Tab-separated table of C-alpha atoms and ligand atoms in Angstrom:
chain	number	residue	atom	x	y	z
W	1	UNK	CA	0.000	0.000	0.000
W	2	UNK	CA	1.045	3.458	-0.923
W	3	UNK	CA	1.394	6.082	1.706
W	4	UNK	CA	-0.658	9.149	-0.066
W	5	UNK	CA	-0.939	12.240	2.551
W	6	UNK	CA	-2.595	15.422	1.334
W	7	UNK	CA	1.068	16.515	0.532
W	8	UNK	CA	1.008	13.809	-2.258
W	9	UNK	CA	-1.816	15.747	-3.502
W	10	UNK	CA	0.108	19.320	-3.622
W	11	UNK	CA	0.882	19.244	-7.065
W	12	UNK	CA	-2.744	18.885	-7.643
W	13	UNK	CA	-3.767	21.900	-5.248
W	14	UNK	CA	-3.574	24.815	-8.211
W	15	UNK	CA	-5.500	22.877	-10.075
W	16	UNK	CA	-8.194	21.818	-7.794
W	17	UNK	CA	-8.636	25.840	-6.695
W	18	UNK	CA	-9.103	26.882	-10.210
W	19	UNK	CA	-11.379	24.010	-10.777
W	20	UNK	CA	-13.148	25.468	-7.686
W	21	UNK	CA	-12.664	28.910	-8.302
W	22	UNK	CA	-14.255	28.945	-11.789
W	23	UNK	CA	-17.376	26.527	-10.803
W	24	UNK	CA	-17.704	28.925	-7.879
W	25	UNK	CA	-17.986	31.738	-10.581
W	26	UNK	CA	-20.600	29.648	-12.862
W	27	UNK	CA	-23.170	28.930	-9.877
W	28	UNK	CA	-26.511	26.456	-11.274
W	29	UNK	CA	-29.359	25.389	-9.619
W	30	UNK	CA	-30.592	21.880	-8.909
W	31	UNK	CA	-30.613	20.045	-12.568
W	32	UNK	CA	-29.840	23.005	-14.387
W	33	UNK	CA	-25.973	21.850	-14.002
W	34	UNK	CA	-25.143	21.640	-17.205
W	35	UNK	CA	-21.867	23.948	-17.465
W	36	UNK	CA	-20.476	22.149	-13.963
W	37	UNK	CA	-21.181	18.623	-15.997
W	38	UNK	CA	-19.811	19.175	-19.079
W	39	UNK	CA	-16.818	20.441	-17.211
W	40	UNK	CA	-16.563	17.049	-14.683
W	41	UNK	CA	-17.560	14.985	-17.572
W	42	UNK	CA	-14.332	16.657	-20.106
W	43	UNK	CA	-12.175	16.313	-17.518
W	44	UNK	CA	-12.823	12.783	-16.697
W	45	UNK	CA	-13.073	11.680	-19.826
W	46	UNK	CA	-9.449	13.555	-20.667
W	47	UNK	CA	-8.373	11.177	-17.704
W	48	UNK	CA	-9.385	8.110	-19.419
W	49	UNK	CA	-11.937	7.233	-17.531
W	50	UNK	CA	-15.108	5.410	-18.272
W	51	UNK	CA	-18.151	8.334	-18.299
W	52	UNK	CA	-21.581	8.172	-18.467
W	53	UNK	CA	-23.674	11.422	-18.634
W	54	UNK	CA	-27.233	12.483	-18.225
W	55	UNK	CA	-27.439	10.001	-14.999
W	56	UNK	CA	-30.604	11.520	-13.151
W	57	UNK	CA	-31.247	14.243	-15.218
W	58	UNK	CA	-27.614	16.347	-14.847
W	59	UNK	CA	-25.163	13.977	-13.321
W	60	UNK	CA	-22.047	12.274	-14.069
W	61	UNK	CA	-20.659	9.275	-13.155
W	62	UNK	CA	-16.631	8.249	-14.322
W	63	UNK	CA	-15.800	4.724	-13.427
W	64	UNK	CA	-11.931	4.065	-13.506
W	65	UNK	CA	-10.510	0.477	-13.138
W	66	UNK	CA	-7.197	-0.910	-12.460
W	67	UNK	CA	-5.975	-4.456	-12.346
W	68	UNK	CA	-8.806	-7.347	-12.618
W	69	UNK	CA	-10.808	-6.966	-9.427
W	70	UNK	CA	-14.510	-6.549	-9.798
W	71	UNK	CA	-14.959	-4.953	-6.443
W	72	UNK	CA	-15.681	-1.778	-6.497
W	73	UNK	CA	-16.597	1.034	-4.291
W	74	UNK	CA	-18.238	4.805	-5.102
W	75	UNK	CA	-17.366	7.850	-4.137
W	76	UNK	CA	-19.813	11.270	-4.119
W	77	UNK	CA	-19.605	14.885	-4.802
W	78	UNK	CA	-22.765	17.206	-5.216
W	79	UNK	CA	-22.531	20.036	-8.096
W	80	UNK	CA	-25.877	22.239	-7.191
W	81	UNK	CA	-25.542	26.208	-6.303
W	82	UNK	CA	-28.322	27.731	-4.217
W	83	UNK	CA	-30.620	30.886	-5.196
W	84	UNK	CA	-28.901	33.526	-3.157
W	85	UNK	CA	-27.422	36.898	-4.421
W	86	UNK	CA	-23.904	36.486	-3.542
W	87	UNK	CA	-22.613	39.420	-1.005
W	88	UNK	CA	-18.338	38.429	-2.171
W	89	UNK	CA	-16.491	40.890	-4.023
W	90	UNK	CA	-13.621	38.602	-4.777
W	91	UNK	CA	-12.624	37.959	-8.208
W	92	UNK	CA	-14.124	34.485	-8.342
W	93	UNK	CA	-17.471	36.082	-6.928
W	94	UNK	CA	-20.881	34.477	-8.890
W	95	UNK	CA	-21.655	35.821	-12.352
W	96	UNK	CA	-24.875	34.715	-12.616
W	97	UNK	CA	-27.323	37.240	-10.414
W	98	UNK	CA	-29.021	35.772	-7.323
W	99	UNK	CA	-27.103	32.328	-7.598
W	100	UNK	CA	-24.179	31.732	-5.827
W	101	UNK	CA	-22.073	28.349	-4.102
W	102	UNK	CA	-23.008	29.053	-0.930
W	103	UNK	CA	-22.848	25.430	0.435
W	104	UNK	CA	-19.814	24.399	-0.874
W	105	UNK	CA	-20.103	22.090	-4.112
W	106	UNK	CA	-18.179	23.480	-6.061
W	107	UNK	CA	-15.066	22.641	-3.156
W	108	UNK	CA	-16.879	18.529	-2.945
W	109	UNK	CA	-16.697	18.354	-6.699
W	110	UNK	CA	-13.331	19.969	-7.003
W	111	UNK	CA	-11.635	17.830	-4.343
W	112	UNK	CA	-13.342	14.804	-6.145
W	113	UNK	CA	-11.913	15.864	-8.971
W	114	UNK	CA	-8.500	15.901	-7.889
W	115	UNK	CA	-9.014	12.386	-6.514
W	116	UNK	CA	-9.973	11.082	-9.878
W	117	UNK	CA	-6.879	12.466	-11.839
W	118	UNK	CA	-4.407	11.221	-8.478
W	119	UNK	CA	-5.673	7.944	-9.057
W	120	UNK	CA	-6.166	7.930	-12.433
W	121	UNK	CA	-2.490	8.740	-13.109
W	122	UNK	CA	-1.086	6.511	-10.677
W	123	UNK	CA	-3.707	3.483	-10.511
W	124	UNK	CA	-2.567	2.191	-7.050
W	125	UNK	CA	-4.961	0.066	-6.390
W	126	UNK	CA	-6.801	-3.005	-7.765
W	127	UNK	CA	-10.801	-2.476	-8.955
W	128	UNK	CA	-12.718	-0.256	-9.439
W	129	UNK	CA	-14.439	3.270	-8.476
W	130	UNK	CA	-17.134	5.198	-9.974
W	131	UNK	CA	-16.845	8.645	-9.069
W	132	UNK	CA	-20.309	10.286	-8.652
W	133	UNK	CA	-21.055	13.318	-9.196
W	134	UNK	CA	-24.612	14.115	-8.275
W	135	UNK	CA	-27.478	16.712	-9.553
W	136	UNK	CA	-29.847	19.024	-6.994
W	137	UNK	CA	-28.753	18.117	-3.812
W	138	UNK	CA	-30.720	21.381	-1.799
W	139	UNK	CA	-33.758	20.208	-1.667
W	140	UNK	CA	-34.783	18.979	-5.373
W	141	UNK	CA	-33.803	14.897	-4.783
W	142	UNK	CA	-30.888	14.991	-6.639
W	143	UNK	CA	-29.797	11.723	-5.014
W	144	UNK	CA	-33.137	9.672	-5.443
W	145	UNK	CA	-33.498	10.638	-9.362
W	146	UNK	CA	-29.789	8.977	-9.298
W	147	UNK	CA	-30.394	6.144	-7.391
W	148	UNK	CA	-34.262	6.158	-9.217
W	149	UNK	CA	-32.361	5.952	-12.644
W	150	UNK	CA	-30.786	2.953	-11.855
W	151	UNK	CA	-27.434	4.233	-10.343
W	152	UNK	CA	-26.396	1.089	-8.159
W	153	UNK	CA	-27.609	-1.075	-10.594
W	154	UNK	CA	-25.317	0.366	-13.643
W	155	UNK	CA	-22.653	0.997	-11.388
W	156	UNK	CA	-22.524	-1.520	-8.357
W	157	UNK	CA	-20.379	-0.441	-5.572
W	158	UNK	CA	-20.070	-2.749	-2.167
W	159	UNK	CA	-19.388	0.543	-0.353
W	160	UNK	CA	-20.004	4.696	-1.050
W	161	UNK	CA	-18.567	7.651	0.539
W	162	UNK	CA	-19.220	11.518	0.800
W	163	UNK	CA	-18.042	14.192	2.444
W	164	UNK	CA	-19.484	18.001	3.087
W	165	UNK	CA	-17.473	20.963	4.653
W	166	UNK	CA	-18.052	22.309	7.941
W	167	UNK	CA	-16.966	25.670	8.625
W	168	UNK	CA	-17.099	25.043	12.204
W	169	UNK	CA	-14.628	22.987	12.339
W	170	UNK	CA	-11.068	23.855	11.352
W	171	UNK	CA	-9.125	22.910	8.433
W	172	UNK	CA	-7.006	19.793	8.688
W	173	UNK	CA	-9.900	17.875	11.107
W	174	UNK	CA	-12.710	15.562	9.975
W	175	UNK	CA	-15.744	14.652	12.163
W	176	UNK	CA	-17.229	11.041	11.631
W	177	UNK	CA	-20.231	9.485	13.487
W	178	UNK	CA	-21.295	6.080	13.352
W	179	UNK	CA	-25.460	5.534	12.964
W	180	UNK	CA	-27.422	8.174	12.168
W	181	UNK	CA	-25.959	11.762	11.804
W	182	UNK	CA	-28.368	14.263	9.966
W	183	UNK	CA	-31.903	14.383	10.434
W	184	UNK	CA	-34.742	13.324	7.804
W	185	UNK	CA	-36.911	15.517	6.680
W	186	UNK	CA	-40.212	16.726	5.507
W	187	UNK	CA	-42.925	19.430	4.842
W	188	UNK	CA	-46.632	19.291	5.019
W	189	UNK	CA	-49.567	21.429	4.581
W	190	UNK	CA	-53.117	21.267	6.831
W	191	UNK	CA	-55.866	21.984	4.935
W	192	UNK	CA	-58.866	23.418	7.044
W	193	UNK	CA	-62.398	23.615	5.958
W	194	UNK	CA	-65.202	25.257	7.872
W	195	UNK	CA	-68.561	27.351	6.917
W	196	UNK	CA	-67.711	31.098	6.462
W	197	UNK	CA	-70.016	33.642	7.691
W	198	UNK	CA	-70.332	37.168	9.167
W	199	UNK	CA	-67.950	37.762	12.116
W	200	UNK	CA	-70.674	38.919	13.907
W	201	UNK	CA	-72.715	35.380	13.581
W	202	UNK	CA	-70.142	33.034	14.540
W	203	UNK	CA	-73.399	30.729	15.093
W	204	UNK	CA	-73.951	30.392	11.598
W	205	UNK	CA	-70.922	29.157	10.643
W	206	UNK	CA	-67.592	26.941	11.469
W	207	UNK	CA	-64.938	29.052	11.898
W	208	UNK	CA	-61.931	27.645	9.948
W	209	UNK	CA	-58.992	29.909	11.797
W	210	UNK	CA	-60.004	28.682	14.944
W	211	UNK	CA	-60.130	25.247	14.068
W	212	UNK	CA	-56.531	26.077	12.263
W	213	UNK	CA	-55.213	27.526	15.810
W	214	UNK	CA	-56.408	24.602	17.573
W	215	UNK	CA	-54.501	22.140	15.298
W	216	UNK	CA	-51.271	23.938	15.568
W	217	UNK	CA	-51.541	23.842	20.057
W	218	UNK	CA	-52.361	20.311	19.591
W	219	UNK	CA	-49.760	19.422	17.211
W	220	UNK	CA	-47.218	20.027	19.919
W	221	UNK	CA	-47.984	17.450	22.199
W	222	UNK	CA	-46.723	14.911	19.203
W	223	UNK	CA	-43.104	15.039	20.163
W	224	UNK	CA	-43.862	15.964	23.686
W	225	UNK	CA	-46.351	12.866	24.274
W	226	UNK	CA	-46.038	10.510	21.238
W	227	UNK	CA	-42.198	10.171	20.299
W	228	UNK	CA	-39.915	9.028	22.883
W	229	UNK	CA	-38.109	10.681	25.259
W	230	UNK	CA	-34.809	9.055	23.719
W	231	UNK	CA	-35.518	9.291	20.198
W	232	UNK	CA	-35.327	12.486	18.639
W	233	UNK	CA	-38.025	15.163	16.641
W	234	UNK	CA	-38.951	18.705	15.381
W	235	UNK	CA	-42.139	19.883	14.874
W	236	UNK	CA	-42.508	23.489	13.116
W	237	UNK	CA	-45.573	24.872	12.335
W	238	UNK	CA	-44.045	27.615	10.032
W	239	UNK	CA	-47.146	28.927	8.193
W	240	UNK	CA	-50.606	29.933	9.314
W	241	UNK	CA	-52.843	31.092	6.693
W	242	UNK	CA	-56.648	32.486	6.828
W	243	UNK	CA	-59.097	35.065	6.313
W	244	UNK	CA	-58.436	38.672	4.852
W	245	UNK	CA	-61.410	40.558	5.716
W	246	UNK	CA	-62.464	41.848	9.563
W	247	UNK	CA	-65.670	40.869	9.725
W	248	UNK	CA	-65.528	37.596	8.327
W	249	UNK	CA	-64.945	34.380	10.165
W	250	UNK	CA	-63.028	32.276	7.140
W	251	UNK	CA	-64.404	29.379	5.494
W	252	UNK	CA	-61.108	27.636	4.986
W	253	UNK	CA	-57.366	28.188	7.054
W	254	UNK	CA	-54.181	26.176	5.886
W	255	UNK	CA	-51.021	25.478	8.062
W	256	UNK	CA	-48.058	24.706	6.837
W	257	UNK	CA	-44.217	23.321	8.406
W	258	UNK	CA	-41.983	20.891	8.627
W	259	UNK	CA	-40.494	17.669	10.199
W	260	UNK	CA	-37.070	16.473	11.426
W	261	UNK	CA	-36.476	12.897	13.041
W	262	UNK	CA	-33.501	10.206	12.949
W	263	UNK	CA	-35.142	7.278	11.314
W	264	UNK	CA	-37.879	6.583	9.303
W	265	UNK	CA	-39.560	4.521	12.088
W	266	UNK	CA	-40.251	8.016	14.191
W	267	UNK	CA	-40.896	9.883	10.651
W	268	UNK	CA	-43.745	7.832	10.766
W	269	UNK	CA	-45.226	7.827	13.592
W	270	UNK	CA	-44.995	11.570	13.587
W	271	UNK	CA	-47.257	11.949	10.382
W	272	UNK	CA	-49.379	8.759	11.754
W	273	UNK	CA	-50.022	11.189	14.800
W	274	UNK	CA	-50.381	14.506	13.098
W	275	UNK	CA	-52.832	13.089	10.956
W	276	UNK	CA	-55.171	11.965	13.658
W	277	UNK	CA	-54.423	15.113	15.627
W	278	UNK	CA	-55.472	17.413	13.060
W	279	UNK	CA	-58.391	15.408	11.948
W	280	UNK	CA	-60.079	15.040	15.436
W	281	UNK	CA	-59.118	18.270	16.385
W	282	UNK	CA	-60.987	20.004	13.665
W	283	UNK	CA	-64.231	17.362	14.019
W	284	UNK	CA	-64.145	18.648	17.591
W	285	UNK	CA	-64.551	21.606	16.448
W	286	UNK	CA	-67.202	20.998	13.477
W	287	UNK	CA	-64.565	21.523	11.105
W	288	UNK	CA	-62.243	19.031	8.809
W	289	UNK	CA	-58.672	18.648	8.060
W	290	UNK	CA	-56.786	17.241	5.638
W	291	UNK	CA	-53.137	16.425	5.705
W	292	UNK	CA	-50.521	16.542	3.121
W	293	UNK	CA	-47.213	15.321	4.117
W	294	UNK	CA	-44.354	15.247	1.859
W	295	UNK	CA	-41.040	13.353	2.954
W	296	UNK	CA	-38.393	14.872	1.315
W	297	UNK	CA	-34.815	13.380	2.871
W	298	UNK	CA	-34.194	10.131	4.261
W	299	UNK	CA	-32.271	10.298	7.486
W	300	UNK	CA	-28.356	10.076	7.058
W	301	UNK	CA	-27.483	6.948	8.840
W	302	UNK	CA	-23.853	5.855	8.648
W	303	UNK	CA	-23.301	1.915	8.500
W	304	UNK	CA	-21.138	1.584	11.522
W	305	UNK	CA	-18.694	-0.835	9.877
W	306	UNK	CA	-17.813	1.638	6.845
W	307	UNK	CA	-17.832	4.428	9.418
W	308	UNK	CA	-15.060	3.024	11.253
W	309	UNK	CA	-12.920	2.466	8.530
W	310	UNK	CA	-13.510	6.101	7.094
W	311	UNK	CA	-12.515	7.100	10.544
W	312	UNK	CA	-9.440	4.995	10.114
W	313	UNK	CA	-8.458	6.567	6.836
W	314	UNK	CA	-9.236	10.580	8.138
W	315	UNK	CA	-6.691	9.048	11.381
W	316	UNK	CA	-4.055	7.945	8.955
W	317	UNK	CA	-3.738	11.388	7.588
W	318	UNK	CA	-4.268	13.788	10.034
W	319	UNK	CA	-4.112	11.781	13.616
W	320	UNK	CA	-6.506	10.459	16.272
W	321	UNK	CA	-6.329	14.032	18.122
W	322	UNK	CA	-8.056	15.932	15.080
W	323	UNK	CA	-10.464	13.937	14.013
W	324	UNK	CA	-13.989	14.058	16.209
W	325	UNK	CA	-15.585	11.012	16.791
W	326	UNK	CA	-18.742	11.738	18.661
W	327	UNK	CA	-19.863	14.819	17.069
W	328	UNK	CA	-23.030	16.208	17.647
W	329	UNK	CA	-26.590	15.291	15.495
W	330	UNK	CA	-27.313	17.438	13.309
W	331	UNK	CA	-30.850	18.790	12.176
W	332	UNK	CA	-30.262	19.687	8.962
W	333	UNK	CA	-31.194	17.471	6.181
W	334	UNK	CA	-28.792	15.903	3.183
W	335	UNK	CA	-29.758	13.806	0.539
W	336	UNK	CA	-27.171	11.292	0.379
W	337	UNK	CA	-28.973	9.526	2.864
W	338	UNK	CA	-31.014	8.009	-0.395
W	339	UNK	CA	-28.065	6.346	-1.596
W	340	UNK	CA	-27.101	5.062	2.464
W	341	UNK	CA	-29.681	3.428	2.011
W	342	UNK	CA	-29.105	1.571	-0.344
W	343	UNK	CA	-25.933	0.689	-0.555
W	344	UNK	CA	-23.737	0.578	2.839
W	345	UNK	CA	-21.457	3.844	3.389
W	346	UNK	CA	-20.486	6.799	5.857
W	347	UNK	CA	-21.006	10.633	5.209
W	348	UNK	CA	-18.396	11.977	6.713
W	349	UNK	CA	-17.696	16.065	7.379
W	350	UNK	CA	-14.027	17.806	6.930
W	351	UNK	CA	-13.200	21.055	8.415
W	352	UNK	CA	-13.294	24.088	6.439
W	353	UNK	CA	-12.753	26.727	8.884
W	354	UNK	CA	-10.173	28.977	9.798
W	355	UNK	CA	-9.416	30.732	12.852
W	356	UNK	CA	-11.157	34.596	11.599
W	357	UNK	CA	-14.027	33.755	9.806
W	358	UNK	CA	-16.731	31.131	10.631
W	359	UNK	CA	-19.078	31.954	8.178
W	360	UNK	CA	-21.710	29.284	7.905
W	361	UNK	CA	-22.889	27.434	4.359
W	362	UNK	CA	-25.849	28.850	3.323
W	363	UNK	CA	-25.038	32.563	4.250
W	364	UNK	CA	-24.380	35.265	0.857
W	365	UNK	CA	-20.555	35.786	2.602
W	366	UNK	CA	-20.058	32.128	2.499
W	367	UNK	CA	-17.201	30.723	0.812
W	368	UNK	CA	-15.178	27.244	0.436
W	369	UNK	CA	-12.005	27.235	2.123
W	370	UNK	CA	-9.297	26.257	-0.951
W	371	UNK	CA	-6.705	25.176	2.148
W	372	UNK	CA	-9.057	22.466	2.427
W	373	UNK	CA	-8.981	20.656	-1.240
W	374	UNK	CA	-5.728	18.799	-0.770
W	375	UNK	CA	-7.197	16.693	2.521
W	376	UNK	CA	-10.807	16.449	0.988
W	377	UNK	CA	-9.246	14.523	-2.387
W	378	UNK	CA	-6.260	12.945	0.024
W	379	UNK	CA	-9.067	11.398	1.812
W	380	UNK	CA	-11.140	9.903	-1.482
W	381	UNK	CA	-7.507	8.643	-2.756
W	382	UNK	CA	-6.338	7.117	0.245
W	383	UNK	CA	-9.155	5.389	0.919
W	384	UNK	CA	-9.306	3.991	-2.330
W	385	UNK	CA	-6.109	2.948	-2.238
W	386	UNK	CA	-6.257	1.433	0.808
W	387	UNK	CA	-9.475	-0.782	0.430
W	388	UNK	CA	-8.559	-1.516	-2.804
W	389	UNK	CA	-4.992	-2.509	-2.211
W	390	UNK	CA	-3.403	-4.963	-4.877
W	391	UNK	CA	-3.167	-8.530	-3.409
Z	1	ZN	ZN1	-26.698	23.315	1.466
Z	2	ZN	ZN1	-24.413	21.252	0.950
């Protein structure tokens, strides 16, 4: 086995930050990618790899093999911008108005990237790996139209492996949690139907908006009373819609919010419960309720075997004392958790902060920290390498 440390990867560092630098300046929305997959697709196909384009709508998949194993194991980057008006002034700022990388991608598909031409140049290692680049990861299912058009099936892999950034944590440190890590997550809408009338005959009628005020109290006691104490859940109600006039009591109301839990086991009970809260509630009340609930990520769960040994890789470059191994759950939502489940693999987050500025992803200031490419794609290589290791 080879020794690569992120140092192996200098000579690829210019590269990677111009890669970055000019995606970061060509910002595209969920499945509109198709600048950021011509560009991954040239440059993998330049490499000699294997590429297949168009895979769920706007993604890319390269497959490089060396030697005669079969096994084979994937690696992810995501390649979406979000619709915020960058706030930069740097010469790399966005040039497209009111879309800007503010979460990152263009550093995850830059640093897998510079993975791809490491080990396509040197071919240390005995398989194969299909290096994924995926469409729409904020919030469009980027991952499921993959995995819907028949990614695992064209391109098997016994294992899979991501990474995002986290400003919070400094460069040169990874954070790695076994089981579940980010939460799953999902939006729904309460329709409420009552009999309008004049807001001075409330007899007359049903009044929708108190039904609708009713139904959003109630809703609490879900994760207070239904979801155990040791499992995990949020419960927004986010929107409350009714009436526009001041002397009448509204026919109809609509709420509107969303869900966070750890498994799909408490996802369900959740809707299970909100659905007979909001009916009965409203019935009470003379009223009726109907509820739309839309899961939209899968939780992130880690396999705990293939975490380990991505915590063993992040060790081998950096050491035990920088990478965190208990971090903390996080709410947020990521949609690589539709590939985790199907095929085993760990998510794993690398540090992109430095000491003055903590700016989180999704803010307009927000920007990937270049330091960081050479450990992200060190990390892709040597694992690679490693699992893959020539008998
Ligand atoms: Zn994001
Ligand atoms: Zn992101």
């Amino acid at each position: 086995m080879t020794t690569i440390l992120p140092d192996t990867l200098a000579p690829l560092h210019a590269d990677m930050r111009s890669w970055r630098r000019d995606i970061h300046a060509h910002p595209e929305l969920g499945f509109q990618e198709s600048r950021t997959a011509a560009l991954v697709a040239d440059k993998l196909q330049a490499l000699g790899l294997q590429v297949t384009r168009g895979v769920g709508k706007t993604g890319v998949v390269g497959t490089l093999r060396a030697g005669k194993s079969n096994r084979a194991i994937g690696f992810r980057a995501d390649m979406d911008a979000l619709p915020i008006a960058e706030a930069n002034t740097f010469e790399h700022r966005s040039r497209h108005a009111g879309v800007m990388h503010a979460c990152g991608h263009d550093g995850h598909t830059a640093m897998l990237l510079g993975a791809a031409h490491h080990l396509a140049r040197t071919k240390h290692f005995d398989g194969v790996v299909h290096f994924i680049f995926q469409p729409a990861e904020e919030g469009l299912g980027g991952a499921k139209a993959m995995v819907d058009d028949g990614l695992f099936e064209r391109f098997p892999c016994e294992a899979i492996f991501g990474m995002h950034n986290r400003p919070s944590l400094a460069v040169g440190r990874f954070a790695v949690k076994s089981g579940p890590m980010m939460a799953g997550g999902a939006f729904f809408d309460i329709a409420v139907a009552g009999k309008g009338t004049h807001g001075a005959r409330p007899e007359t009628g049903v009044d929708a908006a108190l039904a609708a005020a009713q139904i959003a109290v109630a809703l609490q006691t879900i994760v207070a009373r239904n979801v155990a104490p040791v499992d995990t859940a949020v419960l927004s109600v986010t929107q409350i819609h009714a009436g526009d006039a001041y002397n009448v009591i509204p026919q109809t109301a609509r709420l509107g919010g969303t869900v966070r839990a750890f498994s799909r086991e408490v996802m369900a009970l959740v809707e299970a419960s909100m659905r007979r809260v909001a009916e009965h509630t409203a019935a009470a009340l003379g009223a009726t309720a109907t509820l739309d609930f839309r899961a939209l990520f899968a939780p992130t769960v880690n396999d705990p075997k293939e975490a380990e040994y991505a915590a063993l890789i992040c060790t081998e470059l950096v050491g035990a004392d920088k990478v965190v191994r208990n971090p903390p759950l996080i709410m947020a939502s990521e949609d690589f958790s539709f590939m985790l489940e199907r095929v085993p693999g760990c998510y794993i987050n690398i540090g992109n902060g430095s000491s003055e500025s903590g700016c989180e992803v999704h803010n307009p200031a927000y920007d990937f920290n270049d330091d960081a490419l050479p450990l992200g794609a060190a990390f892709f290589a040597r694992l690679a390498e490693r699992r893959l290791a020539p008998a």
